[in-house]
Short mmCIF file of C-alpha atoms in Angstrom, two decimals:
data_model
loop_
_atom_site.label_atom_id
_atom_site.label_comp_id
_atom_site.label_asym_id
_atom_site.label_seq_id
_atom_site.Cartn_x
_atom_site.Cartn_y
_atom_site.Cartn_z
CA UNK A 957 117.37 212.94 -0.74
CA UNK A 958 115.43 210.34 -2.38
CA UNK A 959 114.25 211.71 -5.89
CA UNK A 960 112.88 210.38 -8.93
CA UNK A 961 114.26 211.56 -12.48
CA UNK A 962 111.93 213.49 -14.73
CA UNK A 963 110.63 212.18 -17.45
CA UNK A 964 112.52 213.88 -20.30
CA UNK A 965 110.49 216.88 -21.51
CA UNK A 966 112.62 216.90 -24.77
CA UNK A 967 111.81 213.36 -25.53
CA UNK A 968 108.21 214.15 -24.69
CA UNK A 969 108.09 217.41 -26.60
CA UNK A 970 109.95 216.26 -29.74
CA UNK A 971 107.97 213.19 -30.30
CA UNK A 972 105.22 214.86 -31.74
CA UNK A 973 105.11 217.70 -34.19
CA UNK A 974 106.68 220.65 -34.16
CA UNK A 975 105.77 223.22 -31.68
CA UNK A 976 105.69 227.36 -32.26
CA UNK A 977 106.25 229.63 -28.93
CA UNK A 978 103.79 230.48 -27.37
CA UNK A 979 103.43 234.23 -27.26
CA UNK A 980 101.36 234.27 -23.82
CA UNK A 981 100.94 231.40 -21.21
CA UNK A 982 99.11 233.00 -18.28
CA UNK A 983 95.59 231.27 -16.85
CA UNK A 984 91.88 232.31 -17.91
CA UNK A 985 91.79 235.85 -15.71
CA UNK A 986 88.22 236.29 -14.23
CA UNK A 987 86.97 239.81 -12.97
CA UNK A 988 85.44 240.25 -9.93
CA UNK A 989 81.39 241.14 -9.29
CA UNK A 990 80.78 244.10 -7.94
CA UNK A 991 79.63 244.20 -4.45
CA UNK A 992 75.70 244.05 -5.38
CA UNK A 993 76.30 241.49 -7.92
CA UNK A 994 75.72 237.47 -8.01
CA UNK A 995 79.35 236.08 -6.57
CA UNK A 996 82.16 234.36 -9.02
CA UNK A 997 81.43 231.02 -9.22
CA UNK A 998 83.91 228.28 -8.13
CA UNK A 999 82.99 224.76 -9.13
CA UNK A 1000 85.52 221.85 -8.33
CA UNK A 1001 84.84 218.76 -10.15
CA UNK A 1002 86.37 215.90 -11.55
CA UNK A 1003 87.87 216.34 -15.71
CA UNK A 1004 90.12 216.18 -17.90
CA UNK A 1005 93.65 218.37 -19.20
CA UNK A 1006 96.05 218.09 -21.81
CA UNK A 1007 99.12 218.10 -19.59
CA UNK A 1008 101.25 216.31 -21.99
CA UNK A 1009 101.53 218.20 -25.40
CA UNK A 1010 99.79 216.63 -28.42
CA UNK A 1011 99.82 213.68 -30.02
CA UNK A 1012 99.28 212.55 -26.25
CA UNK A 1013 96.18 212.43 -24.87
CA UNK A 1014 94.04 214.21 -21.81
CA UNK A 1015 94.97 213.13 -17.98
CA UNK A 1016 91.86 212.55 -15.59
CA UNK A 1017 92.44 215.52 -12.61
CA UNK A 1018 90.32 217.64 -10.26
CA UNK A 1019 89.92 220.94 -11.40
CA UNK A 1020 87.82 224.56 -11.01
CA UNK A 1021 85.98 225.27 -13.43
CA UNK A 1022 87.24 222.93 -15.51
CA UNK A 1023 90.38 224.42 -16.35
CA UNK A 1024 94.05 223.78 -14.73
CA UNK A 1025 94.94 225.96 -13.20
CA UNK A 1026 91.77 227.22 -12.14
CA UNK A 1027 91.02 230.34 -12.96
CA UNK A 1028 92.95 234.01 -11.93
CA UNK A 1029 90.57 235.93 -10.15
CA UNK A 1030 91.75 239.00 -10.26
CA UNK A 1031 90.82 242.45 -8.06
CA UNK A 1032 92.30 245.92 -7.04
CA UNK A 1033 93.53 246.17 -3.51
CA UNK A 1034 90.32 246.96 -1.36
CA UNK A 1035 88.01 245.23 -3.64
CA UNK A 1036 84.97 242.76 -1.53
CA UNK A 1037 85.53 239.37 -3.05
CA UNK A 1038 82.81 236.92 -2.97
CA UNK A 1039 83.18 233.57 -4.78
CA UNK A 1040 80.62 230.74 -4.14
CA UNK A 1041 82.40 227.60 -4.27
CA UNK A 1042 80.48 224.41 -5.47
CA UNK A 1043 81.29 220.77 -4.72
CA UNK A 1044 81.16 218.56 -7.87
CA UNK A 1045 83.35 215.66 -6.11
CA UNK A 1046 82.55 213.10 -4.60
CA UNK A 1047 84.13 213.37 -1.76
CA UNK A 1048 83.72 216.76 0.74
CA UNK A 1049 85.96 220.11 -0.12
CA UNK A 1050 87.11 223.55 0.97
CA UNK A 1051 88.59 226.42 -0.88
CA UNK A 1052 91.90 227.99 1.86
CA UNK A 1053 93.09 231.86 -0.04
CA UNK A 1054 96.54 231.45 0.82
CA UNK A 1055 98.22 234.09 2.08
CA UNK A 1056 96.06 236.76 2.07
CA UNK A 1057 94.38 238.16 5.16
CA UNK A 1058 90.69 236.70 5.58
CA UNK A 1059 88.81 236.47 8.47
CA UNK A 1060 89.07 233.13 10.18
CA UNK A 1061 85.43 232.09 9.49
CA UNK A 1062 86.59 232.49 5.32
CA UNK A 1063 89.41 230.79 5.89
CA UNK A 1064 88.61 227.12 4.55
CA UNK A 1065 90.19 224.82 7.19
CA UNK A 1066 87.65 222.02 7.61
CA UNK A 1067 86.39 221.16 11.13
CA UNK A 1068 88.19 224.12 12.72
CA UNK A 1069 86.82 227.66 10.53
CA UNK A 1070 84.22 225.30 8.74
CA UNK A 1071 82.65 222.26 7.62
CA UNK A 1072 83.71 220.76 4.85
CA UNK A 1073 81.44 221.62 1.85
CA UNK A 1074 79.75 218.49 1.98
CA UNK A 1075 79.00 216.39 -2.37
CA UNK A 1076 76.54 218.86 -4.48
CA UNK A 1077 77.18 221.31 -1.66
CA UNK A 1078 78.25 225.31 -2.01
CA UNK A 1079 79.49 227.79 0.12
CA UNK A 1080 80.09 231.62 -0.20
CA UNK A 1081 83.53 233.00 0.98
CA UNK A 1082 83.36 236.76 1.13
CA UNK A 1083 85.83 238.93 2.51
CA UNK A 1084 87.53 242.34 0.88
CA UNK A 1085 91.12 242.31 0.02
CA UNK A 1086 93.11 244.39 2.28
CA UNK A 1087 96.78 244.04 0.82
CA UNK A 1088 98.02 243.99 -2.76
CA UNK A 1089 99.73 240.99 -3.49
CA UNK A 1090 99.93 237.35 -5.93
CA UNK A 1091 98.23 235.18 -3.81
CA UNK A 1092 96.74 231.80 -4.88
CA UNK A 1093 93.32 228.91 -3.44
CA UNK A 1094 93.26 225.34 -3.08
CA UNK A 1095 91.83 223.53 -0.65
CA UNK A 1096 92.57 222.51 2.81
CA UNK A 1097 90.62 219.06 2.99
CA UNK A 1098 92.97 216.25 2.29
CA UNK A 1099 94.73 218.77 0.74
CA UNK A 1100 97.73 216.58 -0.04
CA UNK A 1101 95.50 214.67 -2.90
CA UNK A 1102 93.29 217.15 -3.69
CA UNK A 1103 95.40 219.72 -4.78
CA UNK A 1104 97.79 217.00 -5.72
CA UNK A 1105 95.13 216.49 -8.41
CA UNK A 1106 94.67 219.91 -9.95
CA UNK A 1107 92.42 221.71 -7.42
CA UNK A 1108 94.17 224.91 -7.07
CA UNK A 1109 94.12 228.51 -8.88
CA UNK A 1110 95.96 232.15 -8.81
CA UNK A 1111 94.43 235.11 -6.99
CA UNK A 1112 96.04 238.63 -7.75
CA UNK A 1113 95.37 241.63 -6.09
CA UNK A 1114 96.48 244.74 -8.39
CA UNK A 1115 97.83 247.52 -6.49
CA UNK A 1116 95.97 250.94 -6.73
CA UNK A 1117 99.42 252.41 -8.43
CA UNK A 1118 100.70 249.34 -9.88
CA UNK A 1119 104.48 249.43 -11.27
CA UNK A 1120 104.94 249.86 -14.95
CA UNK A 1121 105.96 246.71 -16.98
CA UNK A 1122 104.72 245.36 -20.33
CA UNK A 1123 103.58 242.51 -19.35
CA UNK A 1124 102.12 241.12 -16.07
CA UNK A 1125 102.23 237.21 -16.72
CA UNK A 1126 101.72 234.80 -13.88
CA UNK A 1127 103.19 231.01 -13.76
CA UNK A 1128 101.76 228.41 -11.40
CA UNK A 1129 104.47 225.78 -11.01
CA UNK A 1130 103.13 222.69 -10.16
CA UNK A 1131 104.92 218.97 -10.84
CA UNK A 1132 102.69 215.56 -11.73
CA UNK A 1133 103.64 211.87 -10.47
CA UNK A 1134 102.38 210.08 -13.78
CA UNK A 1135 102.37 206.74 -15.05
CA UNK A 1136 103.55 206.01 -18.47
CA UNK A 1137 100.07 206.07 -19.83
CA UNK A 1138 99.89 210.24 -18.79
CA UNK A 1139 97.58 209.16 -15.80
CA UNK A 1140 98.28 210.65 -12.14
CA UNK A 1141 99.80 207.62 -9.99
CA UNK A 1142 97.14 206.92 -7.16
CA UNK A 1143 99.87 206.35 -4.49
CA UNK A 1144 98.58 209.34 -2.15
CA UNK A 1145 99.29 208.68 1.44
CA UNK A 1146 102.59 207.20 0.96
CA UNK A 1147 104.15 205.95 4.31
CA UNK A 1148 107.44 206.67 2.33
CA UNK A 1149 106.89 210.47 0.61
CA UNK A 1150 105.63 210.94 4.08
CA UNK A 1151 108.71 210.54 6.25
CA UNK A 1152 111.01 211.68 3.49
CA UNK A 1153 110.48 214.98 1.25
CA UNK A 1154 107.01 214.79 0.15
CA UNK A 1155 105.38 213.46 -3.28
CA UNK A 1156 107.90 214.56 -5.75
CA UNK A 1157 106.43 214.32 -9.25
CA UNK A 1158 108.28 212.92 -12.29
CA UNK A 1159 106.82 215.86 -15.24
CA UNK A 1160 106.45 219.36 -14.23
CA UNK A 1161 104.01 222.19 -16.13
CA UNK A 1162 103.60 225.59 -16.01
CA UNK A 1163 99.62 226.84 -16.20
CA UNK A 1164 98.93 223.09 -16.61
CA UNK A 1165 100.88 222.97 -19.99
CA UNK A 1166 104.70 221.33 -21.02
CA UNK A 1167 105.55 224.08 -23.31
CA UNK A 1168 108.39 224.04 -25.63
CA UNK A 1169 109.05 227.60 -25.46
CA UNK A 1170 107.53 230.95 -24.91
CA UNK A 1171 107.80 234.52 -26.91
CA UNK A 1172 109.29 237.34 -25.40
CA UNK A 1173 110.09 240.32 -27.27
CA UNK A 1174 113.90 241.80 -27.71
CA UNK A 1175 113.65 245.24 -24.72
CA UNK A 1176 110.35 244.70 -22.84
CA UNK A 1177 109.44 244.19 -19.13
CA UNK A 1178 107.84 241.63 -17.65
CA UNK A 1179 106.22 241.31 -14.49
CA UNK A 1180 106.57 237.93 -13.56
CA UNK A 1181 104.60 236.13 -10.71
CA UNK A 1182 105.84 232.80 -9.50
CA UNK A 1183 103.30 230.78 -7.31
CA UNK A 1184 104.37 227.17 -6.49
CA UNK A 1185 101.32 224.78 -6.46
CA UNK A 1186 103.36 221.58 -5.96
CA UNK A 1187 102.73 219.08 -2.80
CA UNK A 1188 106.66 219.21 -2.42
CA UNK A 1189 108.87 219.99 -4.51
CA UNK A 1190 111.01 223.37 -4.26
CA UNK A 1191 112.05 225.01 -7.15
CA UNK A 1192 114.95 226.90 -7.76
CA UNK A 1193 115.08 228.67 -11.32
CA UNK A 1194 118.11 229.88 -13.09
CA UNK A 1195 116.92 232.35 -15.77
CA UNK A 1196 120.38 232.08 -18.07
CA UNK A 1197 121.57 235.22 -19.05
CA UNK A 1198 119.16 236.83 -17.69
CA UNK A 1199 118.73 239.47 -14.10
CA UNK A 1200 115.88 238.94 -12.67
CA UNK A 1201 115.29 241.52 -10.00
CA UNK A 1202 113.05 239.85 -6.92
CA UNK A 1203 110.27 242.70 -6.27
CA UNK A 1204 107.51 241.04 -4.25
CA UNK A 1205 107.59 237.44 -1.75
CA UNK A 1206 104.49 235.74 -0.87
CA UNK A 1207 102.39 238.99 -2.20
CA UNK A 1208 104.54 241.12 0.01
CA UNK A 1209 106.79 243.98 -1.29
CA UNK A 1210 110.36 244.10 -0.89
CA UNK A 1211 113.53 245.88 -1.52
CA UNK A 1212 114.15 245.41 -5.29
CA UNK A 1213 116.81 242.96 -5.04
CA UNK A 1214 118.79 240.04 -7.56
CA UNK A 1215 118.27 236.54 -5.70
CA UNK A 1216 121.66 234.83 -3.97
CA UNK A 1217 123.86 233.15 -6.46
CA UNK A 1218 121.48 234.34 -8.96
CA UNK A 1219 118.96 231.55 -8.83
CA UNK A 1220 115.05 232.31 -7.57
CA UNK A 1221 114.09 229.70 -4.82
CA UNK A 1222 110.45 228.91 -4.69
CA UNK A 1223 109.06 226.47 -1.50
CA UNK A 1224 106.10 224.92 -2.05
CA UNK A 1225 102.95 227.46 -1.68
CA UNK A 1226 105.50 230.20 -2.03
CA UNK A 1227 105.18 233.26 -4.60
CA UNK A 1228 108.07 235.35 -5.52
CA UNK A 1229 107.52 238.32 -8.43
CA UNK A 1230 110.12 239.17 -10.34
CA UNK A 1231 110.90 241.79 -12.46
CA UNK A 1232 112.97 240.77 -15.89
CA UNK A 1233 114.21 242.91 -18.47
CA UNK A 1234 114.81 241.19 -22.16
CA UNK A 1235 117.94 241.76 -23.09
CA UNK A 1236 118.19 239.25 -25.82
CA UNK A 1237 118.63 240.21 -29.38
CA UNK A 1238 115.76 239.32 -31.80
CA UNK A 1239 116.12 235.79 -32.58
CA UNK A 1240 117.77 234.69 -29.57
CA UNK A 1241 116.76 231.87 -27.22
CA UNK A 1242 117.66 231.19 -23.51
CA UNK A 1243 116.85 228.29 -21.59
CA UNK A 1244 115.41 228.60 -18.10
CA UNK A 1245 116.42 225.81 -16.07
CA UNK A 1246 114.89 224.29 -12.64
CA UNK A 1247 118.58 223.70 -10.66
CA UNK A 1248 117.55 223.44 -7.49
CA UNK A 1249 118.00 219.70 -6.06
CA UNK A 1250 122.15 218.90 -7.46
CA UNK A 1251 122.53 216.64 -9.61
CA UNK A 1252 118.58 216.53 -11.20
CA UNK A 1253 119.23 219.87 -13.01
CA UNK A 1254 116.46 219.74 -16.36
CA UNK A 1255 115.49 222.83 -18.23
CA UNK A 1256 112.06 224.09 -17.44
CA UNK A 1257 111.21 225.69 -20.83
CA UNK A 1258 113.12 227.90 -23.36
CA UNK A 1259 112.32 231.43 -23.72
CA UNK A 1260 112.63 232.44 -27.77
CA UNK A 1261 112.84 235.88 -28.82
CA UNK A 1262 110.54 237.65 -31.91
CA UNK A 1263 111.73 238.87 -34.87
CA UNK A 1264 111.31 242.49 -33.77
CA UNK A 1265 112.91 244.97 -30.37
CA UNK A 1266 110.46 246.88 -28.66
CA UNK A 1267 112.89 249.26 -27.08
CA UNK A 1268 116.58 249.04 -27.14
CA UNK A 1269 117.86 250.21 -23.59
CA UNK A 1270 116.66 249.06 -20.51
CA UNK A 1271 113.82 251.45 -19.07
CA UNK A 1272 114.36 253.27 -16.07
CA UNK A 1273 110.92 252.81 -14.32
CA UNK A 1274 110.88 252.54 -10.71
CA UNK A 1275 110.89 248.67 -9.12
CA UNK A 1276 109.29 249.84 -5.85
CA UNK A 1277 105.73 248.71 -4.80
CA UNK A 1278 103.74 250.12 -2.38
CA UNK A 1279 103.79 248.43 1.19
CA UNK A 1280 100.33 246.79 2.46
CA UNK A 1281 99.00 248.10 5.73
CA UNK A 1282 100.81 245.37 8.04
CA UNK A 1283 101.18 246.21 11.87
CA UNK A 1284 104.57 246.27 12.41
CA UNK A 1285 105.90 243.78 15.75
CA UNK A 1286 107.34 246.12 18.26
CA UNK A 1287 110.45 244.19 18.85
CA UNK A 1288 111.09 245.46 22.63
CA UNK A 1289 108.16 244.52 23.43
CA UNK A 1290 107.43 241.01 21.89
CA UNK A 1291 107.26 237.65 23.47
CA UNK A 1292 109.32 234.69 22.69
CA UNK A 1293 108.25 231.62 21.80
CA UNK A 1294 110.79 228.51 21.40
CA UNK A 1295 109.30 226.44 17.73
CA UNK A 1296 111.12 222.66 17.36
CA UNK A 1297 110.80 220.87 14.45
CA UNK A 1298 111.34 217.29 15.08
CA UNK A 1299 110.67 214.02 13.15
CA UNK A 1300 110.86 212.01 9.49
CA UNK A 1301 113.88 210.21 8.44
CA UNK A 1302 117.27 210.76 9.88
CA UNK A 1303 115.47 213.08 12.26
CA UNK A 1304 116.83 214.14 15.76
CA UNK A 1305 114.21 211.95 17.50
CA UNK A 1306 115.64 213.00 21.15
CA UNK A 1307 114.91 215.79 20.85
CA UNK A 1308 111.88 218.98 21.47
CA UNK A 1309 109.63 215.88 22.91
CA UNK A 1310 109.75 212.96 25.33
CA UNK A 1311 111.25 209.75 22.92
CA UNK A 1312 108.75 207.63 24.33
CA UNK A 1313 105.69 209.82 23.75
CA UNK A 1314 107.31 210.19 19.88
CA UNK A 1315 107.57 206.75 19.48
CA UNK A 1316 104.06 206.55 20.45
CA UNK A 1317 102.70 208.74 18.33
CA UNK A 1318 104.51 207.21 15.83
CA UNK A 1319 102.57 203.79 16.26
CA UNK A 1320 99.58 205.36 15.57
CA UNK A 1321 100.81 206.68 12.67
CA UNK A 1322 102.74 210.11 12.47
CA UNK A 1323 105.74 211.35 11.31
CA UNK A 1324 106.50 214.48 12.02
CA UNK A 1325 106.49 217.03 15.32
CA UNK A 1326 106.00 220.48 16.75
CA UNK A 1327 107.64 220.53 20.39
CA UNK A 1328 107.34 217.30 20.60
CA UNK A 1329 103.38 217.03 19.58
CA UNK A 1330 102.34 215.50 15.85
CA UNK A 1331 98.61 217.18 15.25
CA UNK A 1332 95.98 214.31 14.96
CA UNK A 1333 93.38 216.29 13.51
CA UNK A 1334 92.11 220.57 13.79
CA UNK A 1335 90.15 219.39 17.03
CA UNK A 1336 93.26 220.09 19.30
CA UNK A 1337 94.62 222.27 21.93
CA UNK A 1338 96.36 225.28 20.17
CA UNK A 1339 100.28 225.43 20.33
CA UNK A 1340 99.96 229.35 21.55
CA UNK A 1341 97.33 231.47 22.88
CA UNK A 1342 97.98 235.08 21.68
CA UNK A 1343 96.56 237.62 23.01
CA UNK A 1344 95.25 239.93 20.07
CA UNK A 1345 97.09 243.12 19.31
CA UNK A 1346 100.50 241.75 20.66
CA UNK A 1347 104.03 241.15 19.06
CA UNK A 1348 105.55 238.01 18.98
CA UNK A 1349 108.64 235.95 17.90
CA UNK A 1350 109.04 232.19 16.51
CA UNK A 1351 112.32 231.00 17.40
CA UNK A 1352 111.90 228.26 14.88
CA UNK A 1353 114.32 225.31 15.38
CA UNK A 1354 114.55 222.51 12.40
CA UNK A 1355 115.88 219.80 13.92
CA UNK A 1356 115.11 217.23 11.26
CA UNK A 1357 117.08 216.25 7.81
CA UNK A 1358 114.43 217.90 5.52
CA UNK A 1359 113.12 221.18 4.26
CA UNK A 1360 109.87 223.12 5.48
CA UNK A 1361 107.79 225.62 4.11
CA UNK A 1362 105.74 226.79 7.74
CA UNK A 1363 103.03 228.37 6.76
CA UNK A 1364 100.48 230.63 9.03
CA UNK A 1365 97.24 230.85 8.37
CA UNK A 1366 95.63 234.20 8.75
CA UNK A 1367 98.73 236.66 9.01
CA UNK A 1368 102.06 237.78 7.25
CA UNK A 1369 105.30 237.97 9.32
CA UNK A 1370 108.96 239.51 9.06
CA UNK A 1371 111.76 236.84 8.62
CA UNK A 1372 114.13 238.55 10.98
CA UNK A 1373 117.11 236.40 11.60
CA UNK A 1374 118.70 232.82 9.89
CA UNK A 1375 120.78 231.03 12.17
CA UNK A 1376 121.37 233.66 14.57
CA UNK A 1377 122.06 236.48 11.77
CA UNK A 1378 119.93 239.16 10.57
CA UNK A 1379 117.99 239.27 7.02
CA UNK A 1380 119.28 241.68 4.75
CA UNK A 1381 115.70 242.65 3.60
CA UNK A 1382 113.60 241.67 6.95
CA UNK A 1383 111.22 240.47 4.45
CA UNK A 1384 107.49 239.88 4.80
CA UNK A 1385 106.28 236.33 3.76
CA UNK A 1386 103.60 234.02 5.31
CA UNK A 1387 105.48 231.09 4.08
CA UNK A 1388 109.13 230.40 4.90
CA UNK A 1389 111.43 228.08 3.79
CA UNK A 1390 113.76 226.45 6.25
CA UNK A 1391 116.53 224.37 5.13
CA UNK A 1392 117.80 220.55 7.33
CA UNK A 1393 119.03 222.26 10.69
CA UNK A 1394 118.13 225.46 10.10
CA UNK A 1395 117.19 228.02 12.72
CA UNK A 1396 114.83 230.60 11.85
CA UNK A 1397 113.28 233.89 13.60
CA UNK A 1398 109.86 235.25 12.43
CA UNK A 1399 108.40 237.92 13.99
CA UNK A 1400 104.54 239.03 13.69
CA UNK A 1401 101.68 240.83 15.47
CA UNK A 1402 98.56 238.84 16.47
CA UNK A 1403 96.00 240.82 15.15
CA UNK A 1404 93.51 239.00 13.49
CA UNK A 1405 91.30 236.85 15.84
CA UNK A 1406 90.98 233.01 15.51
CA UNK A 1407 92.36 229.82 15.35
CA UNK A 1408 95.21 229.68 12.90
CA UNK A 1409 96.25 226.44 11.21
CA UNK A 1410 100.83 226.86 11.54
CA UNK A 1411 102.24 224.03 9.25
CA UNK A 1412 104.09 222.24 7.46
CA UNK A 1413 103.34 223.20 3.27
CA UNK A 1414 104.38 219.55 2.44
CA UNK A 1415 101.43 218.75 1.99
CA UNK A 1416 102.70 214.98 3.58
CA UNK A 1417 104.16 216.27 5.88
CA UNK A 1418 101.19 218.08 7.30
CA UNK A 1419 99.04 215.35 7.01
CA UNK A 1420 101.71 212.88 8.84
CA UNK A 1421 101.64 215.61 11.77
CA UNK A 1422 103.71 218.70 10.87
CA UNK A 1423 100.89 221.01 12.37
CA UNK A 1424 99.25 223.09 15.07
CA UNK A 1425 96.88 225.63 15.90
CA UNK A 1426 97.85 229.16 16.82
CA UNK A 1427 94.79 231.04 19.06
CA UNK A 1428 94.28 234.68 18.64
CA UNK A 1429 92.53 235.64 21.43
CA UNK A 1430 90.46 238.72 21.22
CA UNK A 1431 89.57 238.01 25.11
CA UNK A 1432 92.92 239.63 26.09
CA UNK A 1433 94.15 242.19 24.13
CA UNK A 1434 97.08 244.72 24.41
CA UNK A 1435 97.30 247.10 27.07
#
């Protein structure tokens, strides 16, 4: 796996002067109008952050509202949101809310749910949120630069009966390929990050910020919601001495359970919420290291206790959230759908499509495949026609030497089996990660009508062909 080092976040941190914890990193939160008020405004321009810590200075990025990340909105479960989103680019935008159930006119896929807010344009994306959940926007025109640049934010829907914690903190994960001035490298479109595992950054921030360390105190809870924001890189967090108990994936509740090998995996566009417990003395510190790719193990940011214990047992509250209303796929009755993954370096090339219609495709350009077909733009036939109110499985086949995120626009499914055996937890996600060679089984009912973008979260890798459209059709419904 081709990889470049990280620039050493020691070196960069020590250089200057001394840093003090920072007692809360968590973005701006915004709350939402009510339903006979003017709408949030969303305005995505060109600016400047302070990625790198002082004495270094600002880096030029795209941004919302001119912070990075943009800013939380943040709503109870059954809320109306309406946010009008204003162009400042120069170039035309969307705004995608990924991963939580819109209807397919709000979803923000240019050319296929909309146009593309065209320079000093605005549009107004209202829809009410149906499930609880950490969710997250960005947008879905040349998405791979554009949120590459900054353009992205968290959106958190707070359950009626929320669990009880301390704290609710969220951290957007994002990494940054930078020059050594602290500028963002303009090599977007890379032939090369393309057909291998996406733009991998060399400096990676939390909330937009390299911090040192961060306060906890000695006995408290924290609720804490990961959301990945990075074009491709996967993290996988070790947490030290630490439990951290998994509680929630992509906005979807789950059996309260402690991650494999005791490491939290997070694809790109994923969320997972965790549930920690201090159990540090006062005055301790404990690094939290990103171990995911072997070999390129760095530590993420230190986590330094406060002088003083705010309880000295472990509390005893519940870890259980509420499930959303999803329709549950009736197994017996679902249809089966065969899902290759071909393409990209040291990928089986024979296979899921016709080599010479590949190779074809490949002149003009692409990398990567679904059954054989790279997507050359959202003007194509879909993949599937579904009809509405009916169960369905993706027998998803990854028959190339890289990872995926697949993401589906529009609905949350069940990850039933992994290479023939069943999940422990059947979770719900709308994004899941599939390893080189992996076989994976999702199953889902197609209830909400539309065309669906289904694709590849690398962001390269969508834009060199890792998508398709999935048709709800609300023609033919169940009978």
């Amino acid at each position: 796996m081709t990889l470049n080092r990280l620039i050493s976040r020691r070196h960069v941190l020590c250089t200057g002067a001394a840093f003090t914890a920072i007692s809360a990193l968590s973005p701006a939160r915004v709350a939402m109008a009510g339903p006979t008020e003017d709408p949030f405004l969303l305005r995505a321009a060109a600016g400047q952050a302070a990625l790198r810590p002082a004495p270094y200075g600002s880096t030029d990025v795209w941004s919302y509202n001119g912070s990075l990340p943009g800013p939380e909105i943040r709503v109870r479960q059954g809320d109306r949101i309406r946010v009008l989103a204003q162009n400042g680019l120069n170039e035309g935008t969307t705004v995608h809310w990924h991963g939580i159930r819109t209807p397919n006119a709000m979803d923000g896929v240019p050319f296929l749910t909309q146009d593309p807010i065209p320079v000093g344009g605005e549009f107004l994306y209202e829809f009410d949120a149906l499930d609880a959940g950490t969710f997250w926007y960005h947008p879905h025109q040349r998405s791979s630069e554009q949120v590459g640049r900054g353009l992205y934010g968290p959106l958190i829907v707070e359950e009626a009966d929320p669990i009880r914690v301390d704290r609710d903190l969220t951290w957007m994960l994002d990494d940054w390929r930078m020059t050594r001035e602290g500028q963002i490298a303009g090599d977007f479109g890379s032939r090369h990050d393309a057909m291998h595992g996406g733009r991998i950054g060399n400096s990676v921030t939390i909330n937009g910020q390299m911090p040192e360390r961060i306060s906890v105190r000695s006995g408290e809870r924290i609720r804490l919601r990961l959301i990945n924001a990075a074009n491709a890189r996967i993290f996988g967090l070790d947490f030290g001495g630490l439990a951290p108990v998994v509680v929630a994936l992509d906005g979807q509740p789950v059996s309260p359970h402690v991650p494999d090998d005791d490491i939290v995996v997070v694809g790109p566009a994923m969320r997972v919420d965790l549930v920690i417990d201090m159990t540090g003395k006062p005055g301790d510190a404990l690094t939290v290291t990103d171990a995911f790719y072997e070999g390129l193990e760095y530590r993420l940011v230190d986590l330094a206790y406060g002088p003083d214990r705010l309880r000295d047992s472990v509390p005893d509250w519940s870890m259980d959230l509420p499930p959303n209303p999803l329709a549950e796929p009736d197994m017996a009755s679902a249809a089966r759908h065969q899902i290759v993954f071909n393409g990209g370096m040291m990928g089986q090339m024979m296979m899921g499509g016709g080599m010479g219609s590949m190779m074809e495709q490949m002149r003009e350009g692409n990398m990567w495949f679904i059954n054989g077909k790279a997507a050359t733009g959202h003007m194509m036939d879909p993949l599937l026609v579904l009809p509405q109110g009916t169960s369905h499985v993706l027998q998803m086949d990854n028959r190339t030497a890289w990872h995926h995120p697949m993401h589906l626009h529009g609905h949350s499914f069940r990850v039933i089996t992994r290479n023939g055996q069943p999940t422990r937890h059947r979770e719900w996600q709308d994004t899941v990660l599939m390893a080189p060679e992996e076989r994976v089984e999702i199953a889902f009912v197609a209830d909400n009508p539309g065309d669906w973008m289904f694709h590849c979260h690398i962001l390269e890798h969508q834009a060199a062909g890792m998508m398709g459209i999935i048709r709800v059709d609300p023609g033919t419904t169940k009978t």
